[in-house]
Structure formats: structure tokens, C-alpha cells
Coordinates of C-alpha atoms in Angstrom, one line a residue:
M160 CA 0.0 -0.2 0.1
V161 CA 2.8 2.3 0.9
I162 CA 4.6 1.7 -2.3
I163 CA 1.2 2.4 -4.3
N164 CA 0.5 5.7 -2.7
T165 CA 4.5 6.5 -3.3
K166 CA 4.2 5.8 -6.7
K167 CA 0.7 7.7 -7.0
K168 CA 2.3 10.6 -5.4
L169 CA 5.5 10.9 -7.8
A170 CA 3.1 10.5 -10.8
V171 CA 0.9 13.5 -9.5
L172 CA 4.1 15.8 -8.9
H173 CA 5.6 14.4 -12.3
N174 CA 2.2 15.8 -14.0
E175 CA 2.5 18.8 -12.0
A176 CA 6.1 19.7 -13.1
R177 CA 5.2 19.2 -16.6
T178 CA 2.1 21.2 -16.2
L179 CA 4.1 24.1 -14.9
L180 CA 7.0 23.8 -17.4
T181 CA 4.2 23.8 -20.3
R182 CA 3.2 27.1 -19.1
L183 CA 6.3 28.9 -18.4
H184 CA 8.3 27.9 -21.0
A185 CA 6.1 26.7 -24.1
N186 CA 3.0 29.0 -24.0
G187 CA 0.9 25.8 -23.1
D188 CA 2.1 23.7 -25.8
E189 CA 2.2 20.2 -23.8
T190 CA 4.0 18.6 -27.0
D191 CA 7.1 21.3 -27.4
E192 CA 10.4 19.9 -27.2
L193 CA 11.7 21.9 -24.5
V194 CA 9.2 20.6 -22.2
E195 CA 10.4 17.3 -23.0
F196 CA 13.7 17.9 -22.6
E197 CA 13.4 19.5 -19.2
V198 CA 11.1 16.8 -17.7
T199 CA 13.6 14.2 -18.6
E200 CA 16.4 16.2 -17.5
I201 CA 14.8 16.4 -14.1
S202 CA 13.7 13.0 -13.9
T203 CA 17.3 12.0 -14.7
T204 CA 18.7 14.1 -12.4
L205 CA 16.5 12.9 -9.5
K206 CA 17.4 9.0 -10.4
M207 CA 21.2 10.0 -10.2
E208 CA 20.6 11.7 -6.9
A209 CA 18.6 8.7 -5.7
E210 CA 21.3 6.4 -6.8
A211 CA 24.1 8.4 -5.0
N212 CA 22.3 8.9 -1.9
A213 CA 22.6 5.0 -1.4
K214 CA 26.6 5.4 -1.4
G215 CA 26.8 7.0 2.0
W216 CA 29.7 9.2 2.7
N217 CA 32.0 8.0 0.2
V218 CA 29.8 9.8 -2.2
L219 CA 32.2 12.8 -0.9
W220 CA 35.1 11.4 -3.1
S221 CA 33.7 8.5 -4.9
T222 CA 34.3 10.3 -8.2
R223 CA 37.0 13.3 -9.4
A224 CA 34.1 15.7 -9.7
N225 CA 32.8 15.0 -6.3
L226 CA 36.4 15.2 -4.8
K227 CA 36.6 18.6 -6.4
R228 CA 33.2 19.9 -5.0
T229 CA 34.2 18.5 -1.6
I230 CA 37.6 20.3 -1.6
I231 CA 35.6 23.6 -2.5
A232 CA 33.4 23.2 0.1
C233 CA 35.9 22.4 2.8
G234 CA 38.1 25.5 1.2
L235 CA 35.8 27.8 1.6
P236 CA 36.0 27.8 5.4
L237 CA 39.6 27.7 5.1
I238 CA 40.1 30.8 3.0
T239 CA 37.8 32.7 5.0
D240 CA 38.9 31.8 8.4
W241 CA 42.4 32.0 7.6
C242 CA 42.8 35.2 5.5
G243 CA 43.9 37.3 8.2
Q244 CA 40.6 39.2 8.7
S245 CA 39.9 37.1 12.1
V246 CA 42.9 38.5 13.5
M247 CA 41.8 42.0 13.0
S248 CA 38.2 41.2 14.0
Y249 CA 39.0 39.1 17.0
Y250 CA 42.2 41.1 18.1
Y251 CA 41.3 44.5 16.9
S252 CA 42.3 45.8 20.3
V253 CA 45.6 44.3 20.5
V254 CA 46.3 45.6 16.7
L255 CA 45.6 48.9 17.6
S256 CA 47.5 48.9 20.9
Q257 CA 50.5 47.7 18.9
V258 CA 50.3 51.1 17.0
G259 CA 49.7 53.3 19.8
I260 CA 45.8 53.4 20.0
T261 CA 45.3 52.5 23.4
S262 CA 42.3 54.6 24.7
T263 CA 39.2 52.5 25.4
M264 CA 37.0 55.5 24.1
Q265 CA 39.3 55.6 20.5
Q266 CA 39.1 51.5 20.2
T267 CA 35.3 51.3 20.8
G268 CA 34.6 54.2 18.7
I269 CA 36.8 52.8 15.7
N270 CA 35.0 49.3 16.3
G271 CA 31.5 50.5 16.1
G272 CA 32.4 52.4 13.1
L273 CA 33.7 49.2 11.6
Q274 CA 30.7 47.1 12.3
I275 CA 28.7 49.4 10.5
F276 CA 31.2 49.8 7.6
N277 CA 31.1 46.0 7.4
F278 CA 27.5 45.7 7.2
L279 CA 27.2 48.1 4.4
C280 CA 29.9 46.2 2.7
S281 CA 28.3 42.9 3.1
V282 CA 24.9 44.2 1.8
S283 CA 26.9 45.6 -1.1
G284 CA 28.4 42.6 -1.8
I285 CA 25.3 40.7 -2.4
F286 CA 24.5 42.9 -5.5
M287 CA 28.0 42.8 -6.7
A288 CA 27.9 39.0 -7.0
E289 CA 24.8 39.1 -8.8
R290 CA 26.1 41.5 -11.3
F291 CA 29.8 40.7 -11.5
G292 CA 29.7 36.9 -10.8
R293 CA 30.8 34.9 -7.8
R294 CA 34.3 33.9 -9.3
T295 CA 35.1 37.3 -9.8
M296 CA 34.2 38.5 -6.5
W297 CA 36.2 35.9 -4.9
L298 CA 39.4 36.9 -7.0
V299 CA 38.5 40.4 -6.3
S300 CA 38.0 40.0 -2.7
F301 CA 41.3 38.1 -2.2
G302 CA 43.2 40.3 -4.5
L303 CA 42.4 43.4 -2.6
M304 CA 42.9 41.7 1.1
I305 CA 46.7 41.1 -0.4
C306 CA 47.0 44.4 -1.1
S307 CA 45.7 45.3 2.3
N308 CA 47.9 43.1 4.1
I309 CA 50.8 44.3 2.4
L310 CA 49.8 47.7 3.5
M311 CA 49.2 46.8 6.8
I312 CA 52.6 45.3 7.4
I313 CA 54.3 48.3 6.1
C314 CA 52.2 50.8 8.5
S315 CA 52.6 48.4 11.5
A316 CA 56.5 47.8 10.9
L317 CA 57.1 51.8 10.5
Y318 CA 55.2 52.3 13.8
A319 CA 56.9 49.5 15.5
E320 CA 60.4 50.5 14.3
G321 CA 60.1 54.1 15.4
I322 CA 60.3 55.5 11.9
S323 CA 56.9 56.8 11.7
K324 CA 54.3 57.5 14.4
N325 CA 51.8 58.8 12.0
A326 CA 51.8 55.3 10.5
G327 CA 49.5 54.0 13.5
Y328 CA 46.7 56.0 12.1
G329 CA 47.4 54.2 8.5
V330 CA 46.6 51.1 10.2
V331 CA 43.0 52.2 11.3
V332 CA 42.4 53.3 7.7
I333 CA 43.8 49.6 6.5
L334 CA 41.6 48.0 9.0
F335 CA 38.6 49.4 7.1
L336 CA 40.0 48.7 3.7
Y337 CA 40.9 45.0 4.9
D338 CA 37.3 44.4 6.5
A339 CA 35.8 46.3 2.9
S340 CA 37.7 43.5 0.8
F341 CA 36.9 40.5 3.2
N342 CA 33.4 41.3 3.2
I343 CA 32.4 42.0 -0.3
A344 CA 32.6 38.2 -1.1
C345 CA 33.5 36.4 1.7
N346 CA 30.3 37.2 4.2
P347 CA 27.7 36.9 1.3
L348 CA 29.3 34.2 -0.9
L349 CA 30.5 32.1 1.8
Y350 CA 27.4 29.5 2.1
C351 CA 25.4 30.6 -0.7
Y352 CA 28.4 29.4 -3.3
M353 CA 28.7 26.3 -1.4
V354 CA 25.0 25.5 -1.9
E355 CA 25.3 26.4 -5.7
V356 CA 28.6 23.9 -6.2
L357 CA 27.3 21.1 -4.3
P358 CA 24.4 19.0 -5.9
F359 CA 21.3 17.6 -4.0
Y360 CA 22.6 14.2 -3.2
M361 CA 26.0 15.5 -1.4
R362 CA 25.0 18.9 -0.3
A363 CA 24.0 17.8 3.5
K364 CA 27.0 15.7 3.9
A365 CA 29.7 18.2 2.4
S366 CA 27.9 20.9 4.4
A367 CA 28.2 18.9 7.6
V368 CA 32.1 18.4 6.8
A369 CA 32.7 21.8 6.1
V370 CA 30.9 23.6 9.0
T371 CA 33.0 20.9 11.3
F372 CA 36.1 21.8 9.6
S373 CA 35.4 25.8 10.2
A374 CA 35.0 25.2 14.1
V375 CA 38.0 23.3 14.2
L376 CA 39.7 26.5 12.4
L377 CA 38.2 28.7 14.5
T378 CA 39.4 27.0 17.5
F379 CA 42.8 27.4 16.1
D380 CA 42.1 31.2 15.7
A381 CA 41.0 31.5 19.2
F382 CA 43.9 30.2 20.9
V383 CA 46.6 30.8 18.7
N384 CA 46.3 34.3 16.9
S385 CA 46.8 35.9 20.2
I386 CA 49.8 33.9 21.2
A387 CA 51.4 34.6 17.9
L388 CA 50.5 38.3 18.1
D389 CA 52.2 38.5 21.5
A390 CA 55.4 36.7 20.3
I391 CA 56.2 38.3 17.1
G392 CA 53.7 41.3 16.6
W393 CA 53.4 42.6 13.0
K394 CA 55.7 39.8 11.8
Y395 CA 52.5 37.5 12.1
Y396 CA 50.6 39.4 9.3
V397 CA 53.1 38.0 7.0
V398 CA 52.1 34.6 7.4
Y399 CA 48.8 35.4 6.5
L400 CA 50.2 36.9 3.6
G401 CA 51.7 33.9 2.0
L402 CA 48.3 32.1 2.9
L403 CA 46.6 34.8 1.2
F404 CA 48.4 34.1 -2.1
C405 CA 47.7 30.5 -1.6
W406 CA 43.9 30.9 -1.4
F407 CA 43.8 33.3 -4.2
S408 CA 45.5 30.5 -6.3
L409 CA 43.0 28.0 -5.1
I410 CA 40.1 30.2 -6.2
Y411 CA 42.0 30.9 -9.7
F412 CA 42.3 27.6 -10.6
M413 CA 39.5 25.7 -8.6
F414 CA 36.2 27.8 -8.2
P415 CA 34.1 27.7 -11.2
E416 CA 31.9 30.6 -12.2
T417 CA 27.9 29.8 -11.1
K418 CA 26.4 33.3 -11.8
S419 CA 23.0 32.8 -13.7
L420 CA 23.7 29.0 -14.0
V421 CA 21.1 26.0 -13.3
L422 CA 22.4 23.2 -11.0
E423 CA 22.6 21.3 -14.2
D424 CA 24.7 23.6 -15.8
I425 CA 27.1 23.6 -12.9
A426 CA 27.0 20.1 -13.2
V427 CA 28.6 20.2 -16.3
Q428 CA 31.5 22.3 -15.3
F429 CA 32.2 19.6 -13.1
E430 CA 31.5 16.4 -14.8
G431 CA 31.5 17.5 -18.4
E432 CA 29.9 14.7 -20.6
R433 CA 28.8 12.7 -17.3
A434 CA 26.6 15.3 -16.4
A435 CA 22.8 15.1 -15.8
T436 CA 22.2 17.4 -18.8
V437 CA 24.0 15.4 -21.3
K438 CA 22.6 12.3 -19.8
A439 CA 18.8 13.6 -20.4
G440 CA 19.4 12.4 -24.2
I441 CA 19.7 15.8 -25.7
A442 CA 22.3 18.1 -25.1
A443 CA 21.2 21.5 -24.3
E444 CA 22.9 23.8 -26.8
D445 CA 22.2 21.3 -29.5
F446 CA 18.2 21.8 -28.6
V447 CA 18.5 25.4 -28.6
H448 CA 20.5 25.9 -32.0
G449 CA 19.2 22.8 -33.6
H450 CA 15.6 23.0 -33.2
S451 CA 14.5 26.3 -32.2
R452 CA 15.4 29.6 -30.6
V453 CA 14.0 31.4 -27.5
N454 CA 12.1 34.9 -28.2
E455 CA 11.1 36.6 -25.3
V456 CA 7.4 38.1 -25.7
K457 CA 6.5 41.0 -23.9
G458 CA 2.8 41.0 -23.0
G459 CA 0.6 42.9 -20.5
G460 CA 1.3 40.6 -17.9
G461 CA 4.8 40.6 -18.4
T462 CA 7.6 38.7 -20.0
T463 CA 7.1 35.2 -21.1
T464 CA 9.3 32.8 -23.0
A465 CA 8.3 31.4 -26.6
M466 CA 9.8 28.6 -28.5
V467 CA 10.1 29.3 -32.0
E468 CA 10.9 26.9 -34.8
A469 CA 14.0 28.0 -36.5

């Protein structure tokens, strides 16, 4: 009885999906080839995901594509936790004290302004990621953090060596630049990018591993950064400068662009010919170029998409 009810429910959902796709993508034409392609694509994807769910945790490394996804998922907390910004945010009072800003009132004022500034930068990052793309924003963010880190090292060294007392005020400016660089990508994209690169069947497992890994990294930050700052002062920033170059390279070679892509298109970037889009039976680009083209028809109720025979 349970099996029969499940099959009936799946049949109903299948029909509802076909009806919705027909209305939105084919102007009510149930025989449209695009609808057939999309229904087959969705069904194939769900079947593949059901098969993958039976594999358990080894799905995280069972294929080269999945291993790459897992590396990216675990790499996201790594590059965001170990980029140097945690030193600035968790130990900003120590950082400011090292450049001569020891007044509680001054430090509190700087911290308050910094938090408001961080919020505005994070909100701006949301819109910029949608406009310029995820990969671009990751590269820009870490490129700017590299520049900010270099400036931080220079100003901190100038003050520590007694060459310029005014360099301490430069550190305050750099704190804002560093946080702005961090927040335009690392805050808005950390988890949404992870969701985009992970298919349904491994999303929960990979996310759990990534969050656990992040907790370990944050534990390190909480106990080690303060010790290192006390021991070597501004020279500790050089460690993060080296890490930033590593993370920039990781992003450049490993992170795909996911802007405006559906999950099936993202899967093609990882799996190529093995992706569900191709396994559906018709390559999307062949369908569009060989059978029809998409025109936007603007009507009184908005914009709809119609398939017009080539």
C-alpha cells in the first residue's frame, strides 16, 4: 500500500511539473520539445541523486568531480577563516594597541564604525556578486586583501621600528580596507556559493564536513592568533600574506563561475559528459541551436518565453 501511494504521489508531482513547465516555457504547448527535454532532465537528475544517496559518505570522494566539490566546500571555510581578517576582528584592540591607539574610547569608536561599515560592505557584496559573478568577486576580494595585508605590514613595521608614529593612523584606515575586501565576497558568498556547487545528493554531507572543519579552524584562531601576536607582533601578518597568495591561487584554479547557471549547468562544469544535462538524452545547446530559438514575448502580464521554430 505504501509503495502504491508513493508511486501515485510521484506521478502527480511529475504531471504537476510538466504542467508548470508547459505554462512557463512553452506557452501552453504540451508537445513542445523544450518541455520534454526539461522533464527528462529533471527526472534523470533525481534518479542519479537517488542512486548516489545509497552510497553514503563515500559519495564525497567517489568521483573526481565530487572530490573537487568537497575540496571547494571545505576550502571555503579555510580561506575565509585563515585570510587574516580574523586577527583584525577578534584582536583589533591588540592590533590598535601595537600601533599606539590604547584609549578605550578611541578603540570603541573605531570598532563601532567598523561594524557599521562591515554591514554596508556585506550588503553591497550581495548585489555585486549577482552583477559581476561569484568567481570574479572571490578573486577581487582576495586580491584586495593581499594589497591591504601588504599595507598593514608596512604601516605596522614603520610604527614598531619608530620610523613613523603617524603610521599608526594608517593602520586604522587599512583595517577598514581589509574588512571591506573581506566582506564583499566572504560574507555574502560563503554558504550560498557552497550550495551552488554542491548537488542535492551530497549537499548535506559536504556542508556538515565543511561546518565541522570551520569549527576546528575557529578554535585555532581563538587560541593561537593571540599567542602569535604577542610573540612576534606585526611579523605575524606575513604568515597570512603567504596564505592569501595560496588562497588566491586556489580560487583561480578551482572555483568555477556559477552566476546565472542552473544546477545542471553547474554539474557540466564539474563532470563534463557525465553530467545529468547530457545524460538526459539531448544536449541543451544542440536543442537550442538545432531545433529552435528562444524569443522573449512581452505582454501585458509581463515577459514570457516562447519557443519559435528555426
